[in-house]
PDB file of C-alpha atoms in Angstrom:
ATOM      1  CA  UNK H   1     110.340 106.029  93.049  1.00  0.00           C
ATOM      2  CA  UNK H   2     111.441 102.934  94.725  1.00  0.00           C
ATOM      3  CA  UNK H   3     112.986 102.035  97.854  1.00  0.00           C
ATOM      4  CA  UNK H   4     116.320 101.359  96.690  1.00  0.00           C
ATOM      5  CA  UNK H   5     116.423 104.954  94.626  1.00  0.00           C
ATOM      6  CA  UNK H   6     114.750 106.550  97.262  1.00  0.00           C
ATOM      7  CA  UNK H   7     117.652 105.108 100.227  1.00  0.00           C
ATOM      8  CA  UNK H   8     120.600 105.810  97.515  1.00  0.00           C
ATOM      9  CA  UNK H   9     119.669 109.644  97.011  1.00  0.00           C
ATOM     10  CA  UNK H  10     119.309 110.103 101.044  1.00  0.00           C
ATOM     11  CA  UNK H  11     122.503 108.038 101.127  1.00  0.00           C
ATOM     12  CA  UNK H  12     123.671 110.584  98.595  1.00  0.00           C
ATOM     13  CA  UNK H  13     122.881 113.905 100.144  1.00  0.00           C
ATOM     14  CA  UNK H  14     123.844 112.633 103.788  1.00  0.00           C
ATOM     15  CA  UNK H  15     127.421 112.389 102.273  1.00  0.00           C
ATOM     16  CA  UNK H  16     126.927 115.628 100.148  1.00  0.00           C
ATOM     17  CA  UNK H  17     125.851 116.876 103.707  1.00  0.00           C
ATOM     18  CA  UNK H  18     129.272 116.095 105.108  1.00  0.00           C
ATOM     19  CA  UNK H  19     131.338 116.979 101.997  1.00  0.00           C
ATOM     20  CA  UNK H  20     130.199 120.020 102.573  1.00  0.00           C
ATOM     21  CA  UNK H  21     130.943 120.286 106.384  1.00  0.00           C
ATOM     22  CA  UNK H  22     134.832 119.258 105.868  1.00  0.00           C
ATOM     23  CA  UNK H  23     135.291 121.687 102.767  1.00  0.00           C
ATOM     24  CA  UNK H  24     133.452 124.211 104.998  1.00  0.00           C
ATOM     25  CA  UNK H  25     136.001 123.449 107.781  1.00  0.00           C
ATOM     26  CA  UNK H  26     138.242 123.739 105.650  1.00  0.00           C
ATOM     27  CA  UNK H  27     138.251 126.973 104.482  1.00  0.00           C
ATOM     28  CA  UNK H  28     137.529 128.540 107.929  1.00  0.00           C
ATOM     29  CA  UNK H  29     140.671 126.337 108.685  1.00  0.00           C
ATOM     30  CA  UNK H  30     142.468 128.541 105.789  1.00  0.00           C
ATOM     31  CA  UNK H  31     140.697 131.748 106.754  1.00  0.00           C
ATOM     32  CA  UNK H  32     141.527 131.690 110.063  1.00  0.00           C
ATOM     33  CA  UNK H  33     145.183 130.600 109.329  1.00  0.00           C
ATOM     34  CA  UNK H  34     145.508 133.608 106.980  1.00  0.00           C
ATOM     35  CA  UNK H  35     143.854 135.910 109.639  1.00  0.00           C
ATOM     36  CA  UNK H  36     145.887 134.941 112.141  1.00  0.00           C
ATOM     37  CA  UNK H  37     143.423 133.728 114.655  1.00  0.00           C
ATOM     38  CA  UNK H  38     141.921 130.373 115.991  1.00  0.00           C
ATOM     39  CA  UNK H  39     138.651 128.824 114.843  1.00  0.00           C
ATOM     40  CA  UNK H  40     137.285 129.763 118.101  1.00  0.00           C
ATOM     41  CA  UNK H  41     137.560 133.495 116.830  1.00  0.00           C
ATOM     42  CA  UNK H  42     136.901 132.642 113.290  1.00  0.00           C
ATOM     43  CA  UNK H  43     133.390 131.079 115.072  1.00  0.00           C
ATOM     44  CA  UNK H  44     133.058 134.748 116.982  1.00  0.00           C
ATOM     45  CA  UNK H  45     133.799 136.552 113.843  1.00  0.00           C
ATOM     46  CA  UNK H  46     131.352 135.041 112.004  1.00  0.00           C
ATOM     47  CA  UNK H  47     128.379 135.282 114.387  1.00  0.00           C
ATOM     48  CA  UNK H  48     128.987 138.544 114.307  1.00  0.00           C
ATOM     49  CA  UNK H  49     129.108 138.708 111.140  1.00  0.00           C
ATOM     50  CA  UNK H  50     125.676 136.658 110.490  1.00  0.00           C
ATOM     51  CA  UNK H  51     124.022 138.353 113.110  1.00  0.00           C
ATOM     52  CA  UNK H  52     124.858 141.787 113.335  1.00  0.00           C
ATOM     53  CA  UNK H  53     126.765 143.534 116.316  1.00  0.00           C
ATOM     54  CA  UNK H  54     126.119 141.832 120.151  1.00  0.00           C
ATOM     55  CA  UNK H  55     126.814 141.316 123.351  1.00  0.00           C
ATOM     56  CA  UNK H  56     129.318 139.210 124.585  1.00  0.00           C
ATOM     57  CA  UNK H  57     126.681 137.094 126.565  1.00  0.00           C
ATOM     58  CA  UNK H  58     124.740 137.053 123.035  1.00  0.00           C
ATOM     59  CA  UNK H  59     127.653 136.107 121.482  1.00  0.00           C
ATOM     60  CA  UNK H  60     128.716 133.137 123.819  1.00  0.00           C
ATOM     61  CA  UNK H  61     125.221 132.095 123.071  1.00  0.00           C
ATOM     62  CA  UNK H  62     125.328 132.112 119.411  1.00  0.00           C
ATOM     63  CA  UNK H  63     128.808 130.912 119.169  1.00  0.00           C
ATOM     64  CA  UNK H  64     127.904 128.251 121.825  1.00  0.00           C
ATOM     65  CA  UNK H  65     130.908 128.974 123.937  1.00  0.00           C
ATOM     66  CA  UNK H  66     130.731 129.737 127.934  1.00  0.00           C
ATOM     67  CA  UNK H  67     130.652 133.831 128.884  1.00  0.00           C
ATOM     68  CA  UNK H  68     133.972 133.695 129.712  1.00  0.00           C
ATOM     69  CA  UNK H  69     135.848 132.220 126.411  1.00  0.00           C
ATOM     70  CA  UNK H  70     133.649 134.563 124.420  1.00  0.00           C
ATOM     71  CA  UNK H  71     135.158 137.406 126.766  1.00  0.00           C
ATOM     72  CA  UNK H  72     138.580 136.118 125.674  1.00  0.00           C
ATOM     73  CA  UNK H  73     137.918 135.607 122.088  1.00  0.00           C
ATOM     74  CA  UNK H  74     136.399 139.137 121.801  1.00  0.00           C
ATOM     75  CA  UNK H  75     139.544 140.546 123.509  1.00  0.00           C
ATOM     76  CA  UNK H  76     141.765 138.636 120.837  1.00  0.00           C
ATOM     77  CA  UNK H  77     139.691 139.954 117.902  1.00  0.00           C
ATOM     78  CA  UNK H  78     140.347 143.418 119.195  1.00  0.00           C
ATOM     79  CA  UNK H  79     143.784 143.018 119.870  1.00  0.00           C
ATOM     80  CA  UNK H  80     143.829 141.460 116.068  1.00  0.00           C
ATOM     81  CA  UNK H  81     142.480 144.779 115.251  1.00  0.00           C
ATOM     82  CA  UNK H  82     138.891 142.726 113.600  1.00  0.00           C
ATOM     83  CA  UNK H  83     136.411 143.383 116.508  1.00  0.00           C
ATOM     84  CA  UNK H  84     135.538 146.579 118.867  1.00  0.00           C
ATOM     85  CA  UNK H  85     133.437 147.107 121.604  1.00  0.00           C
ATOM     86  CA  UNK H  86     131.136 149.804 120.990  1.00  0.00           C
ATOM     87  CA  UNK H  87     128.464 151.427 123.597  1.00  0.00           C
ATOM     88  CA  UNK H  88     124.453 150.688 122.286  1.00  0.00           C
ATOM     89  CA  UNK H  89     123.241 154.127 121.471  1.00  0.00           C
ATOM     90  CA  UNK H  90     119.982 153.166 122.928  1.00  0.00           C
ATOM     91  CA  UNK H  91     120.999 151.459 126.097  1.00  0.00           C
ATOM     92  CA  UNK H  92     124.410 152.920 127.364  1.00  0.00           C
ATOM     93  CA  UNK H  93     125.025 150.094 129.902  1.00  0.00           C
ATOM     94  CA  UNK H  94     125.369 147.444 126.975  1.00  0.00           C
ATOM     95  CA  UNK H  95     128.209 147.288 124.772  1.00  0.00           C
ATOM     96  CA  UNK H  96     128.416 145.827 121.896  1.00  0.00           C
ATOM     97  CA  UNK H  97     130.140 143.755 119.416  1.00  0.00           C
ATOM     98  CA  UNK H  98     131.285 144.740 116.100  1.00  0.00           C
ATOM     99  CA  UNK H  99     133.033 144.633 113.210  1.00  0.00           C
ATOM    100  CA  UNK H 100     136.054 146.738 112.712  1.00  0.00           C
ATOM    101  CA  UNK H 101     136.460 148.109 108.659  1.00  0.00           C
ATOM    102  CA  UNK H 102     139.569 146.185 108.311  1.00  0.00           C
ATOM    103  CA  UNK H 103     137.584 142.943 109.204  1.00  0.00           C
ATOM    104  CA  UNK H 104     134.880 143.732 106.801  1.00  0.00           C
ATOM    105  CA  UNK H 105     137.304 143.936 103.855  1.00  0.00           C
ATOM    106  CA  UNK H 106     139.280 140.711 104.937  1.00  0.00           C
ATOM    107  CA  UNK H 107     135.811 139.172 105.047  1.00  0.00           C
ATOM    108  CA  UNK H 108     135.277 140.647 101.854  1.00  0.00           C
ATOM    109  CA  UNK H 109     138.323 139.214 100.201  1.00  0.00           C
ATOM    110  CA  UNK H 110     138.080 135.677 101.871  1.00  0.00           C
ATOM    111  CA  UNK H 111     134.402 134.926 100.930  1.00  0.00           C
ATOM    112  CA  UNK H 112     133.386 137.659  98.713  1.00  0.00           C
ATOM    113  CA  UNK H 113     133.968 135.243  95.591  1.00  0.00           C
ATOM    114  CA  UNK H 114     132.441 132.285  97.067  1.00  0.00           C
ATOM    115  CA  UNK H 115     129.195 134.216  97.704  1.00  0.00           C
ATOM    116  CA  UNK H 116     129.051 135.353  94.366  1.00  0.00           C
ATOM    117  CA  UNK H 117     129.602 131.939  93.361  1.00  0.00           C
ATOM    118  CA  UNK H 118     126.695 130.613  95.767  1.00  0.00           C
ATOM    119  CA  UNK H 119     124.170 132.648  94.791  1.00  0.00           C
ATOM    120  CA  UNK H 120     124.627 132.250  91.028  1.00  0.00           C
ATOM    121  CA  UNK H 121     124.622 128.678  91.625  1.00  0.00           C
ATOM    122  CA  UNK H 122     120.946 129.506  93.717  1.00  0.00           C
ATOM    123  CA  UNK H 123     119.925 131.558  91.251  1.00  0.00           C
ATOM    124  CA  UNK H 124     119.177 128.900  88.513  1.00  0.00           C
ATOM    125  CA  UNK H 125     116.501 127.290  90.734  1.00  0.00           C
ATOM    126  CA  UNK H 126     112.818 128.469  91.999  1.00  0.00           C
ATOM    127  CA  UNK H 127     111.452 130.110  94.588  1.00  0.00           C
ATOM    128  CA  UNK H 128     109.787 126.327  95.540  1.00  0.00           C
ATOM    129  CA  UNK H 129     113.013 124.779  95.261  1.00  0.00           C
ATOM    130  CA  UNK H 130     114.575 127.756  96.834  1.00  0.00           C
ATOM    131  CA  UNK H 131     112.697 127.318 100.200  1.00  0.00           C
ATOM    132  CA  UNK H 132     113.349 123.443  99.908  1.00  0.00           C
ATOM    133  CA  UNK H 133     116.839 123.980 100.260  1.00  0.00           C
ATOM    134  CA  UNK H 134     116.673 126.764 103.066  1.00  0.00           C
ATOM    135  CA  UNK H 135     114.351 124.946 105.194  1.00  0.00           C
ATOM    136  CA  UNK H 136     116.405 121.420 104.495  1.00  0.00           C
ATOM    137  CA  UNK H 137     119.521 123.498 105.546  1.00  0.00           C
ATOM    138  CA  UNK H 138     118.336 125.177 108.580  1.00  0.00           C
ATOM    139  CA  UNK H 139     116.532 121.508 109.700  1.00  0.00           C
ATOM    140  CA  UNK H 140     119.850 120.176 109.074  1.00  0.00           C
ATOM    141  CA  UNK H 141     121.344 123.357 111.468  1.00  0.00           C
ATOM    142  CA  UNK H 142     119.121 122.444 114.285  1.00  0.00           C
ATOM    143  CA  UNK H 143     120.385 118.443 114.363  1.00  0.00           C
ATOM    144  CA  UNK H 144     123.718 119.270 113.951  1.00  0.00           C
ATOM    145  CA  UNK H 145     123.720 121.872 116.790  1.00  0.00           C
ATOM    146  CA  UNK H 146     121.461 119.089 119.206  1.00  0.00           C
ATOM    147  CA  UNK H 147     124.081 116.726 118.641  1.00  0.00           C
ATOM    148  CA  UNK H 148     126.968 118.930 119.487  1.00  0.00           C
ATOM    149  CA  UNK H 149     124.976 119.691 123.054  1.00  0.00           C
ATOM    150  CA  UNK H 150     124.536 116.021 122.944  1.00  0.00           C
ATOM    151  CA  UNK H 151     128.330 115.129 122.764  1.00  0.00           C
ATOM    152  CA  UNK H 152     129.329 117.994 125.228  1.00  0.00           C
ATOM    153  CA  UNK H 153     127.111 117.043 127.977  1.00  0.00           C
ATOM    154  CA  UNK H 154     128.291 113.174 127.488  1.00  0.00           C
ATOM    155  CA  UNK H 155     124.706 112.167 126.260  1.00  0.00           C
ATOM    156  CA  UNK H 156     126.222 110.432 123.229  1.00  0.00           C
ATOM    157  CA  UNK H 157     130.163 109.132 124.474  1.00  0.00           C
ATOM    158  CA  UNK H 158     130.452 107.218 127.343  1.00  0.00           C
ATOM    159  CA  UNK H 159     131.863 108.648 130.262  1.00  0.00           C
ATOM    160  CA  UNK H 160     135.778 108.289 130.424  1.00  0.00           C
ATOM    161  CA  UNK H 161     135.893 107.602 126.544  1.00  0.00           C
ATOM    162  CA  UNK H 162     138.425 109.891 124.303  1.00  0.00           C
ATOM    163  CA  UNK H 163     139.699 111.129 127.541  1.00  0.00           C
ATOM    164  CA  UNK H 164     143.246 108.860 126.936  1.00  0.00           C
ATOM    165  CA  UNK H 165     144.556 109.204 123.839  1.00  0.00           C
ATOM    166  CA  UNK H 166     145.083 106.216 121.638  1.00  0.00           C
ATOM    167  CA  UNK H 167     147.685 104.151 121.765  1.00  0.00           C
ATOM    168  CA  UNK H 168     149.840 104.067 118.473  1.00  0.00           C
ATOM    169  CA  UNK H 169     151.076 100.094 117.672  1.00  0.00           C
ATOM    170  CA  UNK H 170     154.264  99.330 118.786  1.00  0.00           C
ATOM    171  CA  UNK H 171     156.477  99.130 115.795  1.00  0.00           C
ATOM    172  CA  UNK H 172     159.701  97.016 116.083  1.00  0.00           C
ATOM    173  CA  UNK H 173     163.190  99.367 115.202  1.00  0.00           C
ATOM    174  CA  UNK H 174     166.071  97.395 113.607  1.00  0.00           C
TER     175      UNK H 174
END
């Protein structure tokens, strides 16, 4: 292959890459819209979700928010009726995290069709290919989430910038 094909199909799947994250964003935009809630619960729900019940500590963790505004997003899932607190059967001290049934079947109709969709577009390729695309995905996971530490702890934007809004151009009324 040469260099120019080579550069073109990064070029491609780098903007594949971020099709993907603004569709994504999208529908968690639409989800959470239809639910409801704010993205910051939608974020919540889903860790949960993905990883199984948790503590709030686990889940400010996962979710990558501070103890405290997972506290506050677990209370508004509950009050929303899609999250409960639940004692661990093995260690009484901990509570947990979890999905209420009426969250399950919301999560059900919202994405239910869209996994079945996914996976029968997976299931045309190999187990080789397969792993390509899990391992390129979760790679592509791990930058993504270094860059977002990155940007929050002002290792990427200077200091003061974004902090004023822009100014809009002055626009001359008759």
């Amino acid at each position: 292959m040469s260099k120019e094909i080579w550069k073109s199909l990064i070029d491609e799947v780098q903007v594949a890459v971020m099709e993907l994250q603004n569709v994504s964003d999208a529908v968690d935009e639409a989800a959470a819209a239809r639910l409801g809630i704010n993205r910051t619960d939608m974020r919540c729900m889903g860790c949960v979700f993905a990883l199984g019940p948790m503590t709030a500590g686990e889940l400010a963790v996962a979710a990558r928010l501070s103890p405290g505004a997972a506290t506050i997003a677990i209370d508004r899932l509950e009050r929303a009726g899609y999250a409960q607190r639940v004692r661990d059967l093995r260690d009484r001290r901990q509570v947990r995290v979890v999905p209420t049934p009426q969250a399950e079947q919301v999560a059900k109709e919202i994405w239910g069709q869209l996994s079945e969709e996914d996976e029968a577009g997976l299931a045309c390729h190999t187990e080789e290919e397969l792993v390509l695309i899990r391992d390129f995905l979760k790679a592509t996971v791990s930058r993504h989430a270094r860059q977002a530490d990155r940007i929050r702890h002002g290792k990427v934007i200077s200091e003061g910038a974004g902090t004023t809004p822009p100014r809009r151009p002055e626009t001359s009324r008759p």
